C-alpha cells in the first residue's frame, strides 16, 4: 500500500472484544459457541489430535476501509507464551521448526454473522510460495485452520466514500441502537456507520492434545522451555547455517538474524 504509516496504522487498528478467555466467560450466552461441536470436530481433523480444549472467543470488527495485513498468529509452547516472551520471538520459534516438541497446537475458527462487501479472508494454505486463496465473509459460515502456521490476512473492507477517519489507539466503537455504530474518542463522535457496512467476525481458539496425559503435562508445567534454552538453540542453529559468528552477539543483531532467517512472508502481488 502506497500510504503513510499513519494511514496504514489507522487501516489496521481494528476493534476487538473478548467473550471468553480461559475459564472465564465474559459474555454470558456465548457458551454454545465456545463448545460448538462443529468446531471441536474440525479442530481434531486439522491437528489430528482427539483432545480439544476451547480457550478463547473474541470478536473482530473492521470499519469500511480497514484491512488486516498478512501474518501468522502468535503461537504458544510449553513454558513460552505471550505472557512471558515477546510475540515476535514466539512466531520465529514456530517458523524455525526447532521447538515442535514443545509446541501447543492451536486451532482457530472464524465465524461470520452477516455478509460483508470486501473483507475476504486471504490465506496461503499451500505455503507462502503458492498463490493465495480467499474466503468471503458470508452470514452463517465459518472456516477453521491453523492460523499459527498458515499466513493469512483480511482484504480491505469496501469503503464507499474516499474519506477515512484518523483512528488512534484508545478510541471505541459503540452501538447506538437502530443499527447504528459510532467511533468515539472519549465523548466525541469521530465517525458513524450502519451495521451492514462493518465486517464482524467471531473467532474461536482451542488447544489440541494427543491425549489427556499431554494435557496434564501442559497444565502441570512439565518439561517447560526457558528463555536461555530457547536462545541457545536458536544461536546454535544460526551458526550451523552460517548466519551467526562464533563469538558473542549483541541482542539486536541476534534478534534481526532470527527474524531474517526464519520468517518468510509471501511475496507481494503485482498490481
Short mmCIF file of C-alpha atoms in Angstrom, two decimals:
data_model
loop_
_atom_site.label_atom_id
_atom_site.label_comp_id
_atom_site.label_asym_id
_atom_site.label_seq_id
_atom_site.Cartn_x
_atom_site.Cartn_y
_atom_site.Cartn_z
CA UNK A 1 0.00 0.00 0.00
CA UNK A 2 1.40 3.35 -1.02
CA UNK A 3 0.13 5.23 2.02
CA UNK A 4 1.65 6.96 5.02
CA UNK A 5 2.46 4.88 8.12
CA UNK A 6 -0.22 6.86 9.97
CA UNK A 7 -2.89 5.88 7.45
CA UNK A 8 -1.75 2.24 7.39
CA UNK A 9 -1.90 2.17 11.19
CA UNK A 10 -5.46 3.51 11.10
CA UNK A 11 -6.49 0.97 8.47
CA UNK A 12 -5.20 -1.93 10.58
CA UNK A 13 -6.17 -0.60 14.03
CA UNK A 14 -9.42 -2.56 14.16
CA UNK A 15 -11.73 -3.14 17.13
CA UNK A 16 -11.85 -6.26 19.31
CA UNK A 17 -13.84 -7.57 22.26
CA UNK A 18 -13.25 -10.80 24.21
CA UNK A 19 -16.26 -13.01 25.01
CA UNK A 20 -14.44 -15.85 26.78
CA UNK A 21 -10.84 -16.30 27.94
CA UNK A 22 -9.59 -19.44 29.64
CA UNK A 23 -12.10 -20.45 32.28
CA UNK A 24 -13.72 -17.00 32.32
CA UNK A 25 -16.91 -16.38 30.33
CA UNK A 26 -17.09 -12.62 29.86
CA UNK A 27 -20.27 -12.58 27.74
CA UNK A 28 -22.87 -14.99 29.16
CA UNK A 29 -24.69 -16.72 26.32
CA UNK A 30 -21.53 -17.45 24.31
CA UNK A 31 -21.19 -20.96 25.80
CA UNK A 32 -22.85 -22.80 22.85
CA UNK A 33 -20.36 -21.15 20.51
CA UNK A 34 -17.42 -21.88 22.84
CA UNK A 35 -18.30 -25.61 22.84
CA UNK A 36 -19.64 -25.87 19.29
CA UNK A 37 -19.46 -29.49 18.12
CA UNK A 38 -18.55 -28.49 14.56
CA UNK A 39 -15.52 -26.54 15.70
CA UNK A 40 -14.42 -29.35 18.02
CA UNK A 41 -14.56 -31.94 15.24
CA UNK A 42 -12.85 -29.68 12.69
CA UNK A 43 -10.05 -28.96 15.19
CA UNK A 44 -9.48 -32.70 15.65
CA UNK A 45 -9.19 -33.07 11.87
CA UNK A 46 -6.82 -30.12 11.41
CA UNK A 47 -4.29 -31.27 14.00
CA UNK A 48 -5.06 -34.99 14.18
CA UNK A 49 -5.38 -34.75 17.96
CA UNK A 50 -8.52 -36.02 19.72
CA UNK A 51 -8.50 -33.94 22.91
CA UNK A 52 -9.65 -30.38 22.18
CA UNK A 53 -9.89 -27.73 24.91
CA UNK A 54 -11.64 -24.47 23.87
CA UNK A 55 -9.78 -21.48 25.26
CA UNK A 56 -10.75 -18.12 23.72
CA UNK A 57 -13.68 -16.48 21.93
CA UNK A 58 -13.34 -12.92 20.68
CA UNK A 59 -14.96 -10.62 18.12
CA UNK A 60 -13.20 -8.53 15.49
CA UNK A 61 -14.94 -5.50 13.96
CA UNK A 62 -13.42 -3.77 10.93
CA UNK A 63 -14.69 -0.48 9.54
CA UNK A 64 -15.08 0.34 5.84
CA UNK A 65 -11.57 0.88 4.51
CA UNK A 66 -9.87 -1.25 7.14
CA UNK A 67 -7.85 -4.39 6.43
CA UNK A 68 -5.54 -6.84 8.17
CA UNK A 69 -2.02 -7.40 6.87
CA UNK A 70 -0.82 -10.89 6.02
CA UNK A 71 0.63 -12.59 9.10
CA UNK A 72 0.63 -15.73 11.19
CA UNK A 73 -0.83 -15.71 14.69
CA UNK A 74 1.27 -15.85 17.84
CA UNK A 75 1.89 -19.50 18.78
CA UNK A 76 2.40 -21.00 22.20
CA UNK A 77 4.82 -23.54 23.62
CA UNK A 78 5.07 -25.26 26.97
CA UNK A 79 6.60 -22.61 29.20
CA UNK A 80 6.68 -20.00 26.43
CA UNK A 81 3.67 -17.81 25.73
CA UNK A 82 2.91 -14.14 25.04
CA UNK A 83 2.62 -13.53 28.78
CA UNK A 84 6.32 -14.37 29.21
CA UNK A 85 8.13 -13.74 25.91
CA UNK A 86 7.98 -11.22 23.04
CA UNK A 87 5.44 -12.18 20.39
CA UNK A 88 7.95 -11.84 17.52
CA UNK A 89 10.20 -14.39 19.20
CA UNK A 90 7.35 -16.91 19.58
CA UNK A 91 6.46 -16.53 15.90
CA UNK A 92 10.08 -17.06 14.88
CA UNK A 93 10.34 -20.10 17.16
CA UNK A 94 7.45 -21.78 15.38
CA UNK A 95 8.66 -20.94 11.87
CA UNK A 96 12.12 -22.25 12.75
CA UNK A 97 10.75 -25.74 13.41
CA UNK A 98 13.22 -26.14 16.26
CA UNK A 99 10.65 -26.29 19.04
CA UNK A 100 7.93 -28.55 17.62
CA UNK A 101 8.27 -30.96 20.55
CA UNK A 102 7.10 -28.19 22.90
CA UNK A 103 4.52 -26.57 20.64
CA UNK A 104 0.90 -26.25 21.75
CA UNK A 105 -1.13 -26.93 18.58
CA UNK A 106 -3.96 -24.39 18.42
CA UNK A 107 -6.93 -24.45 16.08
CA UNK A 108 -8.69 -21.21 15.14
CA UNK A 109 -12.25 -20.98 13.88
CA UNK A 110 -13.58 -17.78 12.30
CA UNK A 111 -17.37 -17.39 12.04
CA UNK A 112 -19.35 -14.75 10.17
CA UNK A 113 -22.79 -13.48 11.13
CA UNK A 114 -23.61 -11.14 8.27
CA UNK A 115 -22.49 -10.57 4.69
CA UNK A 116 -19.69 -8.13 4.01
CA UNK A 117 -18.64 -6.27 0.87
CA UNK A 118 -14.92 -6.90 0.53
CA UNK A 119 -13.14 -8.07 3.67
CA UNK A 120 -12.37 -11.54 2.31
CA UNK A 121 -10.14 -13.80 4.35
CA UNK A 122 -6.97 -14.20 2.27
CA UNK A 123 -4.85 -17.21 3.14
CA UNK A 124 -1.94 -19.32 1.90
CA UNK A 125 -2.90 -22.93 2.76
CA UNK A 126 -0.28 -24.34 0.36
CA UNK A 127 2.57 -22.28 1.78
CA UNK A 128 3.83 -18.71 1.33
CA UNK A 129 5.27 -19.51 -2.10
CA UNK A 130 1.95 -20.69 -3.53
CA UNK A 131 -0.93 -18.49 -4.74
CA UNK A 132 -3.34 -17.22 -2.07
CA UNK A 133 -6.97 -18.23 -1.77
CA UNK A 134 -9.85 -16.12 -0.50
CA UNK A 135 -12.93 -16.91 1.58
CA UNK A 136 -15.80 -14.41 1.51
CA UNK A 137 -17.34 -13.21 4.77
CA UNK A 138 -20.86 -14.66 4.44
CA UNK A 139 -23.63 -14.97 7.03
CA UNK A 140 -23.76 -18.27 8.96
CA UNK A 141 -20.49 -19.64 7.60
CA UNK A 142 -17.17 -20.40 9.26
CA UNK A 143 -13.65 -21.53 8.42
CA UNK A 144 -11.20 -23.33 10.72
CA UNK A 145 -7.45 -23.54 10.24
CA UNK A 146 -4.06 -23.48 11.93
CA UNK A 147 -3.53 -19.70 11.93
CA UNK A 148 -0.17 -20.10 13.70
CA UNK A 149 1.19 -21.84 10.60
CA UNK A 150 -0.88 -20.55 7.64
CA UNK A 151 -0.20 -16.98 6.51
CA UNK A 152 -3.47 -15.08 6.32
CA UNK A 153 -4.97 -11.60 6.34
CA UNK A 154 -8.16 -9.69 5.59
CA UNK A 155 -8.70 -7.82 2.33
CA UNK A 156 -9.85 -4.23 2.60
CA UNK A 157 -13.49 -3.79 3.59
CA UNK A 158 -15.48 -1.92 0.95
CA UNK A 159 -15.23 1.85 1.52
CA UNK A 160 -17.99 3.74 -0.31
CA UNK A 161 -16.58 7.22 0.40
CA UNK A 162 -12.97 8.40 -0.01
CA UNK A 163 -12.59 9.88 3.47
CA UNK A 164 -11.22 7.64 6.19
CA UNK A 165 -11.20 8.68 9.87
CA UNK A 166 -7.94 9.27 11.71
CA UNK A 167 -8.26 6.34 14.10
CA UNK A 168 -5.95 6.13 17.08
CA UNK A 169 -5.47 3.66 19.94
CA UNK A 170 -7.94 4.27 22.75
CA UNK A 171 -10.92 5.06 20.52
CA UNK A 172 -14.01 2.90 20.98
CA UNK A 173 -16.67 1.53 18.66
CA UNK A 174 -20.07 1.94 20.32
CA UNK A 175 -23.53 0.57 19.47
CA UNK A 176 -26.04 3.44 19.41
CA UNK A 177 -29.22 1.47 18.62
CA UNK A 178 -31.28 1.20 15.42
CA UNK A 179 -28.40 -0.50 13.61
CA UNK A 180 -26.00 2.43 14.04
CA UNK A 181 -22.44 2.29 15.39
CA UNK A 182 -20.16 5.22 16.15
CA UNK A 183 -16.44 5.56 16.69
CA UNK A 184 -15.84 7.77 19.71
CA UNK A 185 -12.76 9.48 21.08
CA UNK A 186 -13.93 9.89 24.64
CA UNK A 187 -17.31 11.59 24.31
CA UNK A 188 -16.57 13.00 20.83
CA UNK A 189 -18.01 11.24 17.78
CA UNK A 190 -15.37 10.54 15.13
CA UNK A 191 -17.44 8.58 12.57
CA UNK A 192 -20.78 6.78 12.25
CA UNK A 193 -21.67 3.56 10.40
CA UNK A 194 -24.58 1.28 9.60
CA UNK A 195 -24.27 -2.33 10.77
CA UNK A 196 -24.25 -3.60 7.17
CA UNK A 197 -21.09 -1.58 6.46
CA UNK A 198 -18.98 -3.26 9.15
CA UNK A 199 -17.09 -6.55 8.95
CA UNK A 200 -17.96 -8.62 12.02
CA UNK A 201 -16.38 -11.97 12.80
CA UNK A 202 -16.18 -14.10 15.93
CA UNK A 203 -13.03 -16.15 16.40
CA UNK A 204 -12.63 -19.33 18.44
CA UNK A 205 -9.34 -20.79 19.62
CA UNK A 206 -8.69 -24.17 21.20
CA UNK A 207 -5.69 -26.20 22.34
CA UNK A 208 -5.37 -29.65 20.76
CA UNK A 209 -3.74 -32.53 22.64
CA UNK A 210 -2.75 -36.05 21.63
CA UNK A 211 -4.21 -37.40 24.87
CA UNK A 212 -5.14 -36.39 28.41
CA UNK A 213 -1.61 -37.15 29.65
CA UNK A 214 -0.22 -34.50 27.29
CA UNK A 215 -2.86 -32.07 28.52
CA UNK A 216 -1.87 -32.74 32.13
CA UNK A 217 1.81 -32.20 31.31
CA UNK A 218 0.91 -28.78 29.93
CA UNK A 219 -1.23 -27.84 32.94
CA UNK A 220 1.42 -29.05 35.39
CA UNK A 221 4.24 -27.25 33.52
CA UNK A 222 6.30 -30.36 33.00
CA UNK A 223 9.18 -30.08 30.51
CA UNK A 224 8.70 -26.33 30.02
CA UNK A 225 11.03 -24.26 27.89
CA UNK A 226 13.10 -21.45 29.37
CA UNK A 227 14.45 -18.39 27.60
CA UNK A 228 18.14 -19.42 27.91
CA UNK A 229 17.35 -22.80 26.32
CA UNK A 230 15.43 -21.12 23.51
CA UNK A 231 18.16 -18.62 22.70
CA UNK A 232 20.93 -21.24 22.90
CA UNK A 233 19.11 -23.46 20.41
CA UNK A 234 18.49 -20.57 18.03
CA UNK A 235 22.14 -19.46 18.24
CA UNK A 236 23.38 -22.98 17.53
CA UNK A 237 21.11 -23.33 14.51
CA UNK A 238 22.04 -19.89 13.12
CA UNK A 239 25.74 -20.73 13.46
CA UNK A 240 25.21 -24.07 11.73
CA UNK A 241 23.52 -22.19 8.87
CA UNK A 242 26.41 -19.71 8.66
CA UNK A 243 24.21 -16.78 9.73
CA UNK A 244 25.95 -16.02 13.00
CA UNK A 245 29.56 -15.82 14.09
CA UNK A 246 31.10 -17.93 16.83
CA UNK A 247 31.67 -15.03 19.25
CA UNK A 248 29.23 -13.11 21.44
CA UNK A 249 26.34 -11.45 19.59
CA UNK A 250 24.69 -8.18 20.56
CA UNK A 251 20.99 -8.61 21.38
CA UNK A 252 19.68 -6.52 18.49
CA UNK A 253 21.89 -8.31 15.96
CA UNK A 254 20.69 -11.68 17.25
CA UNK A 255 17.06 -10.59 17.02
CA UNK A 256 17.47 -9.36 13.44
CA UNK A 257 19.23 -12.59 12.44
CA UNK A 258 16.38 -14.66 13.92
CA UNK A 259 13.73 -12.65 12.06
CA UNK A 260 15.61 -12.68 8.76
CA UNK A 261 16.34 -16.41 8.80
CA UNK A 262 13.10 -17.97 9.96
CA UNK A 263 10.12 -15.80 8.96
CA UNK A 264 9.48 -15.72 5.20
CA UNK A 265 6.36 -13.82 4.17
CA UNK A 266 4.53 -14.42 0.88
CA UNK A 267 5.88 -12.16 -1.87
CA UNK A 268 3.77 -9.07 -2.64
CA UNK A 269 1.42 -9.49 -5.58
CA UNK A 270 1.99 -7.22 -8.56
CA UNK A 271 -0.92 -4.92 -9.48
#
